[in-house]
Amino acid sequence: MSGFLRLVRRDLRLALRQGGDAAMVLAFFLLTVALFPFGVGPEPEVLRRIAAGTVWVTALLAALLSLERLFLADYEDGSLEALVLMPLPLEIQVLAKALAHWLTTGLPLTVVAPLLALLLHLDRSGYGALVIGMALGTPTLSLIGAVGAALTLGARRGGVLLSLLVLPLYIPVLIFGVGAVEAQIIGVSARPHLLLLVALLLAAIPLAPVAAAAALRQAVE
Amino acid sequence: MFRFANPARFMRFSAAILPWCAGATALLLAAGLVLALFVSPPDYQQGEAVRIMYVHVPAAYLASLAYAVVAVASAVSLIWRHPLADIAAQEAAPLGAGFTLICLISGSLWGEPMWGTWWVWDARLTSVLVLFFLYLGYIALVHAFDDPTRGARAGAILALVGVVNLPIIKFSVDWWSTLHQPESIFRLGGPTIAAAMLWPLAVMALGFTLFFVTLLLVRMRSRLLAAKIRALRLVG
């Protein structure tokens, strides 16, 4: 367990010292959401209708933005080879890295989501479902993203390829995340949608690290 | 299975069965088209437009089957490192993408007169669209590396990850209330489709399957021959 925590701390420290990864993701999130009122017009009714979907789609794209760097720095400077040789199973290390990625992207996105929802005039009853849904859904995004990031290590045009691989797999999270908010707004329980988000997360926690670790092993082979 | 993993033996074996596969494909597709377009009755609700089904349903079935082939071949290649399994997976993927595209286009053409729209975002249609993107992602990933064995290995892992989508496609019409009609052929309590329509459909499905097998064999053979020519050039 201490190895796990040490790896999380190392990745967090790297993210903070190299500076601005999380800040950049947040700036992208804010800026992209701010584009929508210009695109569809500033009428509150229109914005209210698209608020939940806009926040969620933009959060997906923002989470995608920092994924490429999840393993790339370690791969390029060779520390990935050292990590593979560590006694700590590679699957657990992937879990640690995904957790560090979530702490630097998913968590900040969840925290600022209500602010953006406010800018888009989201119906007041939808905030709870939005925040809980983001808190439950964004870890899944980091885990699925870790598989894509590991698979595209060393590929030509890795960043574009990564989005092609990962975005289709993000669709279920998007559907249930937006579904929870919409259900809450029309006065139905958001619980089934949130439970499905939990189910996705519980499936991704054991499965995604296995696939990502297999991809990392063949990358350093 | 391992007996045919030897490329030389595969070439001999495939050369022997290829003409039979191709002939059976031609016969079945010809018979199936005649049955589907002329013999089978028009639907009492849908009229003549129901004949799109005889292309749409086999294409949909093969879209999933081809993905299963890619996934199984990928698992075999990851576990036993058979080079032939890699080739089978990589050559099946573009075929599967093609069938998925046929399925989406024919479904769209069928949806316009029946549902009044080319496309709806319902669970079955969306999950098949995701399948199409998975095929594209797989093909792109396989060709994205300078070292082809790395591409094959990465693609195999991706193919296995994408398997989660197959049950979603299959059960999407049961889990969500959708515009797409529920399963009417392989269900408990027997098919709900009329026998006069079931038979042409079965012939077409078998014809499509053999068409897939024929194309897969041709593609795998030409891939092996191309590798052989490249090796000879390097020597000469």
CSV table of C-alpha atoms in Angstrom, one decimal:
chain,number,residue,atom,x,y,z
A,1,MET,CA,0.0,0.0,0.0
A,2,SER,CA,2.8,2.4,0.8
A,3,GLY,CA,4.2,1.9,-2.7
A,4,PHE,CA,0.8,2.8,-4.1
A,5,LEU,CA,0.6,6.0,-2.1
A,6,ARG,CA,4.2,6.9,-2.9
A,7,LEU,CA,3.5,6.6,-6.6
A,8,VAL,CA,0.4,8.8,-6.2
A,9,ARG,CA,2.4,11.3,-4.3
A,10,ARG,CA,5.2,11.2,-6.9
A,11,ASP,CA,2.8,11.8,-9.8
A,12,LEU,CA,1.0,14.6,-7.9
A,13,ARG,CA,4.2,16.3,-7.1
A,14,LEU,CA,5.4,16.1,-10.7
A,15,ALA,CA,2.1,17.5,-11.9
A,16,LEU,CA,2.2,20.4,-9.4
A,17,ARG,CA,5.9,21.2,-9.9
A,18,GLN,CA,5.9,21.0,-13.7
A,19,GLY,CA,3.1,23.3,-13.2
A,20,GLY,CA,-0.2,24.2,-14.7
A,21,ASP,CA,-1.5,20.9,-16.0
A,22,ALA,CA,-4.5,21.0,-13.9
A,23,ALA,CA,-4.8,24.8,-14.4
A,24,MET,CA,-4.6,24.3,-18.1
A,25,VAL,CA,-7.4,21.7,-18.1
A,26,LEU,CA,-9.6,24.0,-16.0
A,27,ALA,CA,-8.9,27.0,-18.4
A,28,PHE,CA,-9.8,24.8,-21.3
A,29,PHE,CA,-13.0,23.7,-19.6
A,30,LEU,CA,-14.0,27.3,-18.8
A,31,LEU,CA,-13.1,28.7,-22.2
A,32,THR,CA,-14.9,25.9,-24.1
A,33,VAL,CA,-18.1,26.2,-22.1
A,34,ALA,CA,-17.9,30.0,-22.5
A,35,LEU,CA,-17.9,29.5,-26.3
A,36,PHE,CA,-21.4,28.0,-26.2
A,37,PRO,CA,-23.4,31.1,-25.4
A,38,PHE,CA,-21.7,32.7,-28.5
A,39,GLY,CA,-22.4,29.7,-30.6
A,40,VAL,CA,-26.1,29.1,-29.7
A,41,GLY,CA,-27.0,32.5,-28.6
A,42,PRO,CA,-27.3,33.9,-25.0
A,43,GLU,CA,-31.0,33.3,-24.4
A,44,PRO,CA,-31.4,31.7,-21.0
A,45,GLU,CA,-34.0,29.1,-22.1
A,46,VAL,CA,-31.7,27.8,-24.8
A,47,LEU,CA,-28.7,27.6,-22.5
A,48,ARG,CA,-30.8,26.0,-19.7
A,49,ARG,CA,-31.8,23.2,-22.1
A,50,ILE,CA,-28.2,22.4,-23.2
A,51,ALA,CA,-26.5,23.2,-19.9
A,52,ALA,CA,-26.0,19.6,-18.5
A,53,GLY,CA,-24.9,18.2,-21.8
A,54,THR,CA,-22.5,21.0,-22.5
A,55,VAL,CA,-20.8,20.8,-19.1
A,56,TRP,CA,-20.5,17.0,-19.4
A,57,VAL,CA,-19.2,16.9,-23.0
A,58,THR,CA,-16.7,19.7,-22.3
A,59,ALA,CA,-15.6,17.8,-19.2
A,60,LEU,CA,-15.0,14.7,-21.3
A,61,LEU,CA,-12.8,16.7,-23.7
A,62,ALA,CA,-10.9,18.4,-20.9
A,63,ALA,CA,-10.2,15.1,-19.3
A,64,LEU,CA,-9.0,13.8,-22.6
A,65,LEU,CA,-6.6,16.7,-23.0
A,66,SER,CA,-4.2,15.7,-20.3
A,67,LEU,CA,-4.4,12.0,-20.9
A,68,GLU,CA,-1.6,11.8,-23.4
A,69,ARG,CA,0.9,12.8,-20.7
A,70,LEU,CA,-0.3,10.1,-18.3
A,71,PHE,CA,2.5,7.7,-19.2
A,72,LEU,CA,4.4,9.6,-22.0
A,73,ALA,CA,6.9,11.4,-19.8
A,74,ASP,CA,7.8,8.2,-18.0
A,75,TYR,CA,8.0,6.4,-21.3
A,76,GLU,CA,10.3,8.9,-22.9
A,77,ASP,CA,12.8,9.3,-20.0
A,78,GLY,CA,12.9,5.6,-19.3
A,79,SER,CA,11.4,5.6,-15.8
A,80,LEU,CA,8.6,3.4,-17.1
A,81,GLU,CA,11.1,0.6,-17.6
A,82,ALA,CA,12.1,0.9,-13.9
A,83,LEU,CA,8.4,1.0,-12.9
A,84,VAL,CA,7.7,-2.2,-14.7
A,85,LEU,CA,10.6,-3.9,-12.7
A,86,MET,CA,9.2,-2.7,-9.4
A,87,PRO,CA,7.8,-5.4,-7.0
A,88,LEU,CA,4.5,-3.5,-6.9
A,89,PRO,CA,2.3,-5.1,-9.6
A,90,LEU,CA,2.0,-2.9,-12.7
A,91,GLU,CA,-1.8,-3.1,-12.5
A,92,ILE,CA,-1.7,-1.4,-9.0
A,93,GLN,CA,0.7,1.2,-10.4
A,94,VAL,CA,-1.8,2.0,-13.2
A,95,LEU,CA,-4.4,2.4,-10.6
A,96,ALA,CA,-2.2,4.9,-8.7
A,97,LYS,CA,-1.5,6.8,-11.9
A,98,ALA,CA,-5.1,6.9,-12.8
A,99,LEU,CA,-5.9,8.2,-9.3
A,100,ALA,CA,-3.3,10.9,-9.6
A,101,HIS,CA,-4.7,11.9,-13.0
A,102,TRP,CA,-8.2,12.0,-11.5
A,103,LEU,CA,-7.0,14.2,-8.6
A,104,THR,CA,-5.4,16.7,-11.0
A,105,THR,CA,-8.2,16.7,-13.6
A,106,GLY,CA,-11.5,15.0,-12.6
A,107,LEU,CA,-11.7,16.4,-9.2
A,108,PRO,CA,-11.0,20.1,-10.2
A,109,LEU,CA,-13.5,19.6,-13.1
A,110,THR,CA,-16.1,18.4,-10.6
A,111,VAL,CA,-15.5,21.3,-8.3
A,112,VAL,CA,-15.9,24.0,-11.0
A,113,ALA,CA,-18.8,22.3,-12.8
A,114,PRO,CA,-21.5,24.0,-10.6
A,115,LEU,CA,-20.0,27.4,-11.5
A,116,LEU,CA,-20.2,26.7,-15.2
A,117,ALA,CA,-23.7,25.3,-14.8
A,118,LEU,CA,-24.6,28.6,-13.1
A,119,LEU,CA,-23.2,30.5,-16.2
A,120,LEU,CA,-25.4,28.3,-18.4
A,121,HIS,CA,-28.5,28.8,-16.2
A,122,LEU,CA,-28.9,25.1,-15.3
A,123,ASP,CA,-32.2,24.5,-13.5
A,124,ARG,CA,-31.5,24.8,-9.8
A,125,SER,CA,-32.7,21.2,-9.0
A,126,GLY,CA,-30.1,19.7,-11.3
A,127,TYR,CA,-26.9,20.8,-9.4
A,128,GLY,CA,-26.8,17.9,-6.9
A,129,ALA,CA,-27.1,15.3,-9.6
A,130,LEU,CA,-24.5,17.1,-11.7
A,131,VAL,CA,-21.9,17.2,-9.0
A,132,ILE,CA,-22.5,13.7,-7.7
A,133,GLY,CA,-22.6,12.3,-11.3
A,134,MET,CA,-19.3,14.1,-12.1
A,135,ALA,CA,-17.7,12.8,-8.9
A,136,LEU,CA,-18.7,9.2,-9.8
A,137,GLY,CA,-18.2,9.5,-13.6
A,138,THR,CA,-14.8,11.2,-13.9
A,139,PRO,CA,-12.8,8.5,-12.2
A,140,THR,CA,-14.1,6.1,-14.8
A,141,LEU,CA,-12.9,8.5,-17.5
A,142,SER,CA,-9.4,8.5,-16.0
A,143,LEU,CA,-9.4,4.7,-15.9
A,144,ILE,CA,-10.6,4.1,-19.4
A,145,GLY,CA,-8.3,6.9,-20.5
A,146,ALA,CA,-5.3,5.1,-18.9
A,147,VAL,CA,-6.0,2.1,-21.3
A,148,GLY,CA,-6.0,4.4,-24.3
A,149,ALA,CA,-2.9,6.3,-23.1
A,150,ALA,CA,-1.0,3.1,-22.6
A,151,LEU,CA,-2.0,1.7,-26.0
A,152,THR,CA,-0.9,4.7,-27.9
A,153,LEU,CA,2.6,5.0,-26.3
A,154,GLY,CA,5.1,5.5,-29.1
A,155,ALA,CA,2.5,5.6,-31.8
A,156,ARG,CA,2.6,8.1,-34.6
A,157,ARG,CA,0.1,11.0,-34.0
A,158,GLY,CA,-0.6,9.5,-30.6
A,159,GLY,CA,-2.8,12.3,-29.3
A,160,VAL,CA,-5.4,12.2,-32.2
A,161,LEU,CA,-5.4,8.4,-32.1
A,162,LEU,CA,-6.0,8.5,-28.4
A,163,SER,CA,-9.2,10.5,-28.8
A,164,LEU,CA,-10.4,8.1,-31.5
A,165,LEU,CA,-9.9,5.2,-29.2
A,166,VAL,CA,-11.2,6.6,-26.0
A,167,LEU,CA,-14.2,8.8,-26.9
A,168,PRO,CA,-16.4,6.0,-28.1
A,169,LEU,CA,-15.8,4.2,-24.8
A,170,TYR,CA,-16.7,7.4,-22.9
A,171,ILE,CA,-20.2,7.5,-24.3
A,172,PRO,CA,-21.9,5.4,-21.6
A,173,VAL,CA,-20.5,7.7,-18.8
A,174,LEU,CA,-21.9,10.7,-20.8
A,175,ILE,CA,-25.3,9.1,-21.3
A,176,PHE,CA,-25.8,8.3,-17.6
A,177,GLY,CA,-24.2,11.5,-16.3
A,178,VAL,CA,-26.5,13.7,-18.4
A,179,GLY,CA,-29.4,11.3,-17.7
A,180,ALA,CA,-29.0,11.8,-13.9
A,181,VAL,CA,-29.3,15.6,-14.3
A,182,GLU,CA,-32.2,15.5,-16.7
A,183,ALA,CA,-34.1,13.1,-14.4
A,184,GLN,CA,-33.6,15.3,-11.4
A,185,ILE,CA,-34.8,18.4,-13.4
A,186,ILE,CA,-38.0,16.7,-14.5
A,187,GLY,CA,-38.6,15.5,-11.0
A,188,VAL,CA,-37.8,11.8,-11.3
A,189,SER,CA,-35.2,10.1,-9.1
A,190,ALA,CA,-31.6,10.4,-10.4
A,191,ARG,CA,-30.7,7.3,-8.5
A,192,PRO,CA,-30.8,4.7,-11.3
A,193,HIS,CA,-28.5,6.8,-13.4
A,194,LEU,CA,-26.1,7.4,-10.5
A,195,LEU,CA,-26.1,3.7,-9.7
A,196,LEU,CA,-25.2,2.8,-13.3
A,197,LEU,CA,-22.3,5.3,-13.1
A,198,VAL,CA,-21.2,3.5,-9.9
A,199,ALA,CA,-21.5,0.2,-11.8
A,200,LEU,CA,-19.3,1.5,-14.6
A,201,LEU,CA,-16.7,2.7,-12.1
A,202,LEU,CA,-16.8,-0.7,-10.3
A,203,ALA,CA,-16.3,-2.5,-13.5
A,204,ALA,CA,-13.5,-0.1,-14.7
A,205,ILE,CA,-11.5,-0.3,-11.4
A,206,PRO,CA,-10.4,-4.0,-11.8
A,207,LEU,CA,-10.6,-4.3,-15.7
A,208,ALA,CA,-9.0,-1.1,-17.0
A,209,PRO,CA,-5.7,-1.5,-15.0
A,210,VAL,CA,-5.3,-5.1,-16.4
A,211,ALA,CA,-5.7,-3.9,-20.0
A,212,ALA,CA,-3.5,-0.8,-19.4
A,213,ALA,CA,-0.8,-2.9,-17.7
A,214,ALA,CA,-0.8,-5.4,-20.6
A,215,ALA,CA,-0.4,-2.4,-23.0
A,216,LEU,CA,2.5,-0.9,-21.0
A,217,ARG,CA,4.3,-4.2,-20.8
A,218,GLN,CA,4.3,-4.6,-24.6
A,219,ALA,CA,5.3,-0.9,-25.0
A,220,VAL,CA,8.6,-1.3,-23.0
A,221,GLU,CA,9.3,-4.9,-24.2
B,1,MET,CA,-6.5,-25.3,-34.2
B,2,PHE,CA,-2.7,-25.3,-33.8
B,3,ARG,CA,-2.4,-27.6,-36.8
B,4,PHE,CA,-3.6,-24.8,-39.1
B,5,ALA,CA,-1.4,-22.2,-37.4
B,6,ASN,CA,1.4,-23.1,-39.7
B,7,PRO,CA,1.2,-20.6,-42.6
B,8,ALA,CA,2.3,-23.2,-45.2
B,9,ARG,CA,-0.4,-25.6,-44.1
B,10,PHE,CA,-2.9,-22.7,-44.0
B,11,MET,CA,-2.1,-21.8,-47.6
B,12,ARG,CA,-2.6,-25.4,-48.8
B,13,PHE,CA,-5.8,-25.8,-46.8
B,14,SER,CA,-7.3,-22.4,-47.8
B,15,ALA,CA,-6.4,-23.0,-51.5
B,16,ALA,CA,-8.4,-26.2,-51.3
B,17,ILE,CA,-11.6,-24.8,-49.7
B,18,LEU,CA,-11.6,-21.3,-51.2
B,19,PRO,CA,-13.3,-22.3,-54.6
B,20,TRP,CA,-16.0,-24.2,-52.6
B,21,CYS,CA,-16.6,-21.2,-50.3
B,22,ALA,CA,-16.7,-18.8,-53.3
B,23,GLY,CA,-19.1,-21.0,-55.2
B,24,ALA,CA,-21.4,-21.6,-52.3
B,25,THR,CA,-21.4,-17.8,-51.6
B,26,ALA,CA,-22.5,-17.1,-55.2
B,27,LEU,CA,-25.2,-19.7,-55.1
B,28,LEU,CA,-26.6,-18.7,-51.7
B,29,LEU,CA,-26.6,-15.0,-52.4
B,30,ALA,CA,-28.2,-15.5,-55.8
B,31,ALA,CA,-30.9,-17.8,-54.4
B,32,GLY,CA,-31.3,-15.6,-51.3
B,33,LEU,CA,-31.8,-12.4,-53.4
B,34,VAL,CA,-34.4,-14.1,-55.7
B,35,LEU,CA,-36.2,-15.4,-52.6
B,36,ALA,CA,-36.0,-12.1,-50.8
B,37,LEU,CA,-36.9,-9.8,-53.7
B,38,PHE,CA,-39.5,-11.9,-55.6
B,39,VAL,CA,-40.7,-14.9,-53.7
B,40,SER,CA,-41.2,-13.7,-50.2
B,41,PRO,CA,-44.4,-11.8,-49.5
B,42,PRO,CA,-44.6,-8.0,-48.8
B,43,ASP,CA,-45.2,-7.1,-45.2
B,44,TYR,CA,-48.8,-6.2,-44.3
B,45,GLN,CA,-47.7,-3.1,-42.6
B,46,GLN,CA,-44.4,-2.2,-44.2
B,47,GLY,CA,-45.2,-3.2,-47.8
B,48,GLU,CA,-42.3,-3.7,-50.1
B,49,ALA,CA,-39.9,-1.8,-48.0
B,50,VAL,CA,-39.5,-4.8,-45.7
B,51,ARG,CA,-37.2,-6.3,-48.3
B,52,ILE,CA,-34.4,-4.1,-47.0
B,53,MET,CA,-34.5,-6.4,-44.0
B,54,TYR,CA,-32.9,-9.2,-46.1
B,55,VAL,CA,-29.7,-7.1,-46.4
B,56,HIS,CA,-29.9,-5.2,-43.1
B,57,VAL,CA,-30.3,-8.1,-40.7
B,58,PRO,CA,-27.5,-10.3,-42.1
B,59,ALA,CA,-25.1,-7.2,-42.3
B,60,ALA,CA,-25.9,-6.4,-38.7
B,61,TYR,CA,-25.3,-10.0,-37.6
B,62,LEU,CA,-22.0,-10.1,-39.5
B,63,ALA,CA,-20.9,-6.8,-38.0
B,64,SER,CA,-21.0,-8.4,-34.6
B,65,LEU,CA,-19.7,-11.8,-35.8
B,66,ALA,CA,-16.7,-10.1,-37.4
B,67,TYR,CA,-15.9,-8.3,-34.2
B,68,ALA,CA,-16.1,-11.6,-32.3
B,69,VAL,CA,-13.6,-13.0,-34.9
B,70,VAL,CA,-11.3,-10.1,-34.4
B,71,ALA,CA,-11.5,-10.5,-30.6
B,72,VAL,CA,-11.0,-14.3,-30.5
B,73,ALA,CA,-8.1,-14.0,-32.9
B,74,SER,CA,-6.6,-11.2,-30.8
B,75,ALA,CA,-6.9,-13.4,-27.7
B,76,VAL,CA,-5.3,-16.3,-29.4
B,77,SER,CA,-2.5,-14.0,-30.6
B,78,LEU,CA,-1.9,-12.6,-27.1
B,79,ILE,CA,-2.0,-16.0,-25.4
B,80,TRP,CA,-0.2,-18.2,-27.9
B,81,ARG,CA,1.6,-15.6,-30.1
B,82,HIS,CA,0.4,-17.2,-33.3
B,83,PRO,CA,1.3,-14.9,-36.2
B,84,LEU,CA,-1.6,-16.2,-38.2
B,85,ALA,CA,-4.0,-15.1,-35.5
B,86,ASP,CA,-2.7,-11.5,-35.8
B,87,ILE,CA,-3.2,-11.7,-39.6
B,88,ALA,CA,-6.7,-13.1,-39.2
B,89,ALA,CA,-7.7,-10.3,-36.7
B,90,GLN,CA,-6.2,-7.5,-38.9
B,91,GLU,CA,-7.8,-8.8,-42.1
B,92,ALA,CA,-11.2,-9.4,-40.5
B,93,ALA,CA,-11.4,-5.8,-39.0
B,94,PRO,CA,-11.9,-3.9,-42.3
B,95,LEU,CA,-14.5,-6.4,-43.4
B,96,GLY,CA,-16.3,-6.0,-40.1
B,97,ALA,CA,-16.2,-2.2,-40.6
B,98,GLY,CA,-17.6,-2.6,-44.1
B,99,PHE,CA,-20.5,-4.8,-42.8
B,100,THR,CA,-21.2,-2.3,-40.0
B,101,LEU,CA,-21.3,0.5,-42.5
B,102,ILE,CA,-23.7,-1.5,-44.7
B,103,CYS,CA,-25.8,-2.2,-41.6
B,104,LEU,CA,-26.0,1.5,-40.7
B,105,ILE,CA,-26.7,2.7,-44.2
B,106,SER,CA,-29.4,0.1,-45.0
B,107,GLY,CA,-30.9,0.7,-41.6
B,108,SER,CA,-31.0,4.4,-42.3
B,109,LEU,CA,-32.7,3.8,-45.7
B,110,TRP,CA,-35.2,1.5,-44.0
B,111,GLY,CA,-35.8,4.0,-41.2
B,112,GLU,CA,-36.8,6.8,-43.4
B,113,PRO,CA,-40.0,5.3,-44.8
B,114,MET,CA,-40.8,3.4,-41.6
B,115,TRP,CA,-40.0,5.7,-38.8
B,116,GLY,CA,-40.0,8.9,-40.8
B,117,THR,CA,-36.4,9.7,-40.0
B,118,TRP,CA,-33.0,8.7,-41.2
B,119,TRP,CA,-31.4,8.5,-37.8
B,120,VAL,CA,-32.5,8.4,-34.2
B,121,TRP,CA,-30.2,8.4,-31.2
B,122,ASP,CA,-31.6,5.2,-29.7
B,123,ALA,CA,-29.6,2.6,-27.9
B,124,ARG,CA,-29.3,0.0,-30.7
B,125,LEU,CA,-28.3,2.5,-33.3
B,126,THR,CA,-25.8,4.3,-31.0
B,127,SER,CA,-24.1,1.1,-29.9
B,128,VAL,CA,-23.7,0.0,-33.5
B,129,LEU,CA,-22.2,3.4,-34.3
B,130,VAL,CA,-19.8,2.9,-31.4
B,131,LEU,CA,-18.9,-0.5,-32.9
B,132,PHE,CA,-18.1,1.2,-36.2
B,133,PHE,CA,-15.8,3.7,-34.3
B,134,LEU,CA,-14.2,0.7,-32.5
B,135,TYR,CA,-13.3,-0.9,-35.8
B,136,LEU,CA,-11.9,2.4,-37.1
B,137,GLY,CA,-9.9,2.9,-33.9
B,138,TYR,CA,-8.5,-0.7,-34.1
B,139,ILE,CA,-7.5,-0.2,-37.7
B,140,ALA,CA,-5.8,3.1,-37.0
B,141,LEU,CA,-4.0,1.8,-33.9
B,142,VAL,CA,-2.7,-1.3,-35.8
B,143,HIS,CA,-1.1,0.9,-38.4
B,144,ALA,CA,0.1,3.7,-36.1
B,145,PHE,CA,3.4,2.0,-35.1
B,146,ASP,CA,6.7,1.8,-37.0
B,147,ASP,CA,7.1,-1.7,-35.6
B,148,PRO,CA,4.2,-3.9,-37.0
B,149,THR,CA,4.4,-6.4,-34.1
B,150,ARG,CA,3.8,-3.5,-31.6
B,151,GLY,CA,0.8,-2.4,-33.6
B,152,ALA,CA,-0.6,-6.0,-33.7
B,153,ARG,CA,-0.1,-6.3,-29.9
B,154,ALA,CA,-1.7,-3.0,-29.1
B,155,GLY,CA,-4.5,-3.7,-31.5
B,156,ALA,CA,-5.2,-7.1,-29.9
B,157,ILE,CA,-5.5,-5.5,-26.4
B,158,LEU,CA,-7.9,-2.8,-27.8
B,159,ALA,CA,-10.0,-5.5,-29.5
B,160,LEU,CA,-10.4,-7.3,-26.2
B,161,VAL,CA,-11.3,-4.1,-24.4
B,162,GLY,CA,-14.0,-3.3,-27.1
B,163,VAL,CA,-15.7,-6.7,-26.5
B,164,VAL,CA,-17.7,-5.0,-23.7
B,165,ASN,CA,-19.7,-3.3,-26.5
B,166,LEU,CA,-21.0,-6.6,-28.0
B,167,PRO,CA,-23.4,-7.6,-25.2
B,168,ILE,CA,-24.6,-3.9,-25.1
B,169,ILE,CA,-25.5,-4.1,-28.8
B,170,LYS,CA,-27.3,-7.4,-28.3
B,171,PHE,CA,-29.3,-6.5,-25.3
B,172,SER,CA,-29.8,-2.7,-26.0
B,173,VAL,CA,-33.3,-3.4,-27.4
B,174,ASP,CA,-34.3,-5.2,-24.2
B,175,TRP,CA,-32.7,-2.9,-21.7
B,176,TRP,CA,-34.0,0.4,-23.1
B,177,SER,CA,-37.3,1.1,-24.7
B,178,THR,CA,-36.2,2.0,-28.2
B,179,LEU,CA,-37.6,2.7,-31.6
B,180,HIS,CA,-35.6,-0.3,-33.0
B,181,GLN,CA,-37.7,-3.4,-32.8
B,182,PRO,CA,-36.7,-6.2,-30.4
B,183,GLU,CA,-35.2,-9.5,-31.3
B,184,SER,CA,-37.6,-11.6,-33.4
B,185,ILE,CA,-35.5,-14.6,-34.5
B,186,PHE,CA,-33.3,-16.0,-31.8
B,187,ARG,CA,-35.7,-15.8,-28.8
B,188,LEU,CA,-37.2,-18.1,-26.3
B,189,GLY,CA,-40.5,-19.5,-27.5
B,190,GLY,CA,-39.6,-19.5,-31.2
B,191,PRO,CA,-39.2,-16.8,-33.8
B,192,THR,CA,-42.0,-14.2,-34.1
B,193,ILE,CA,-41.2,-13.7,-37.8
B,194,ALA,CA,-43.3,-15.5,-40.5
B,195,ALA,CA,-41.8,-18.6,-42.0
B,196,ALA,CA,-42.1,-17.2,-45.5
B,197,MET,CA,-39.8,-14.4,-44.4
B,198,LEU,CA,-37.6,-16.5,-42.1
B,199,TRP,CA,-36.3,-18.8,-44.9
B,200,PRO,CA,-35.1,-16.1,-47.3
B,201,LEU,CA,-33.5,-14.4,-44.3
B,202,ALA,CA,-31.7,-17.6,-43.3
B,203,VAL,CA,-30.4,-18.2,-46.8
B,204,MET,CA,-29.2,-14.6,-47.0
B,205,ALA,CA,-27.5,-14.8,-43.5
B,206,LEU,CA,-25.7,-18.0,-44.5
B,207,GLY,CA,-24.7,-16.4,-47.8
B,208,PHE,CA,-23.3,-13.3,-46.0
B,209,THR,CA,-21.4,-15.5,-43.6
B,210,LEU,CA,-19.8,-17.5,-46.4
B,211,PHE,CA,-19.1,-14.2,-48.2
B,212,PHE,CA,-17.2,-13.0,-45.1
B,213,VAL,CA,-15.3,-16.3,-44.8
B,214,THR,CA,-14.3,-16.2,-48.5
B,215,LEU,CA,-13.1,-12.6,-48.3
B,216,LEU,CA,-11.3,-13.3,-45.1
B,217,LEU,CA,-9.4,-16.2,-46.7
B,218,VAL,CA,-8.6,-14.2,-49.8
B,219,ARG,CA,-7.3,-11.3,-47.7
B,220,MET,CA,-5.2,-13.6,-45.4
B,221,ARG,CA,-3.8,-15.4,-48.4
B,222,SER,CA,-2.8,-12.2,-50.2
B,223,ARG,CA,-1.3,-10.9,-46.9
B,224,LEU,CA,0.9,-14.0,-46.6
B,225,LEU,CA,1.8,-13.9,-50.3
B,226,ALA,CA,2.8,-10.3,-50.0
B,227,ALA,CA,5.0,-11.1,-47.0
B,228,LYS,CA,6.6,-13.9,-49.0
B,229,ILE,CA,7.3,-11.6,-52.0
B,230,ARG,CA,8.8,-9.0,-49.6
B,231,ALA,CA,11.1,-11.7,-48.1
B,232,LEU,CA,12.2,-12.9,-51.6
B,233,ARG,CA,13.0,-9.3,-52.7
B,234,LEU,CA,15.2,-8.8,-49.6
B,235,VAL,CA,17.1,-12.0,-50.4
B,236,GLY,CA,17.4,-11.4,-54.1
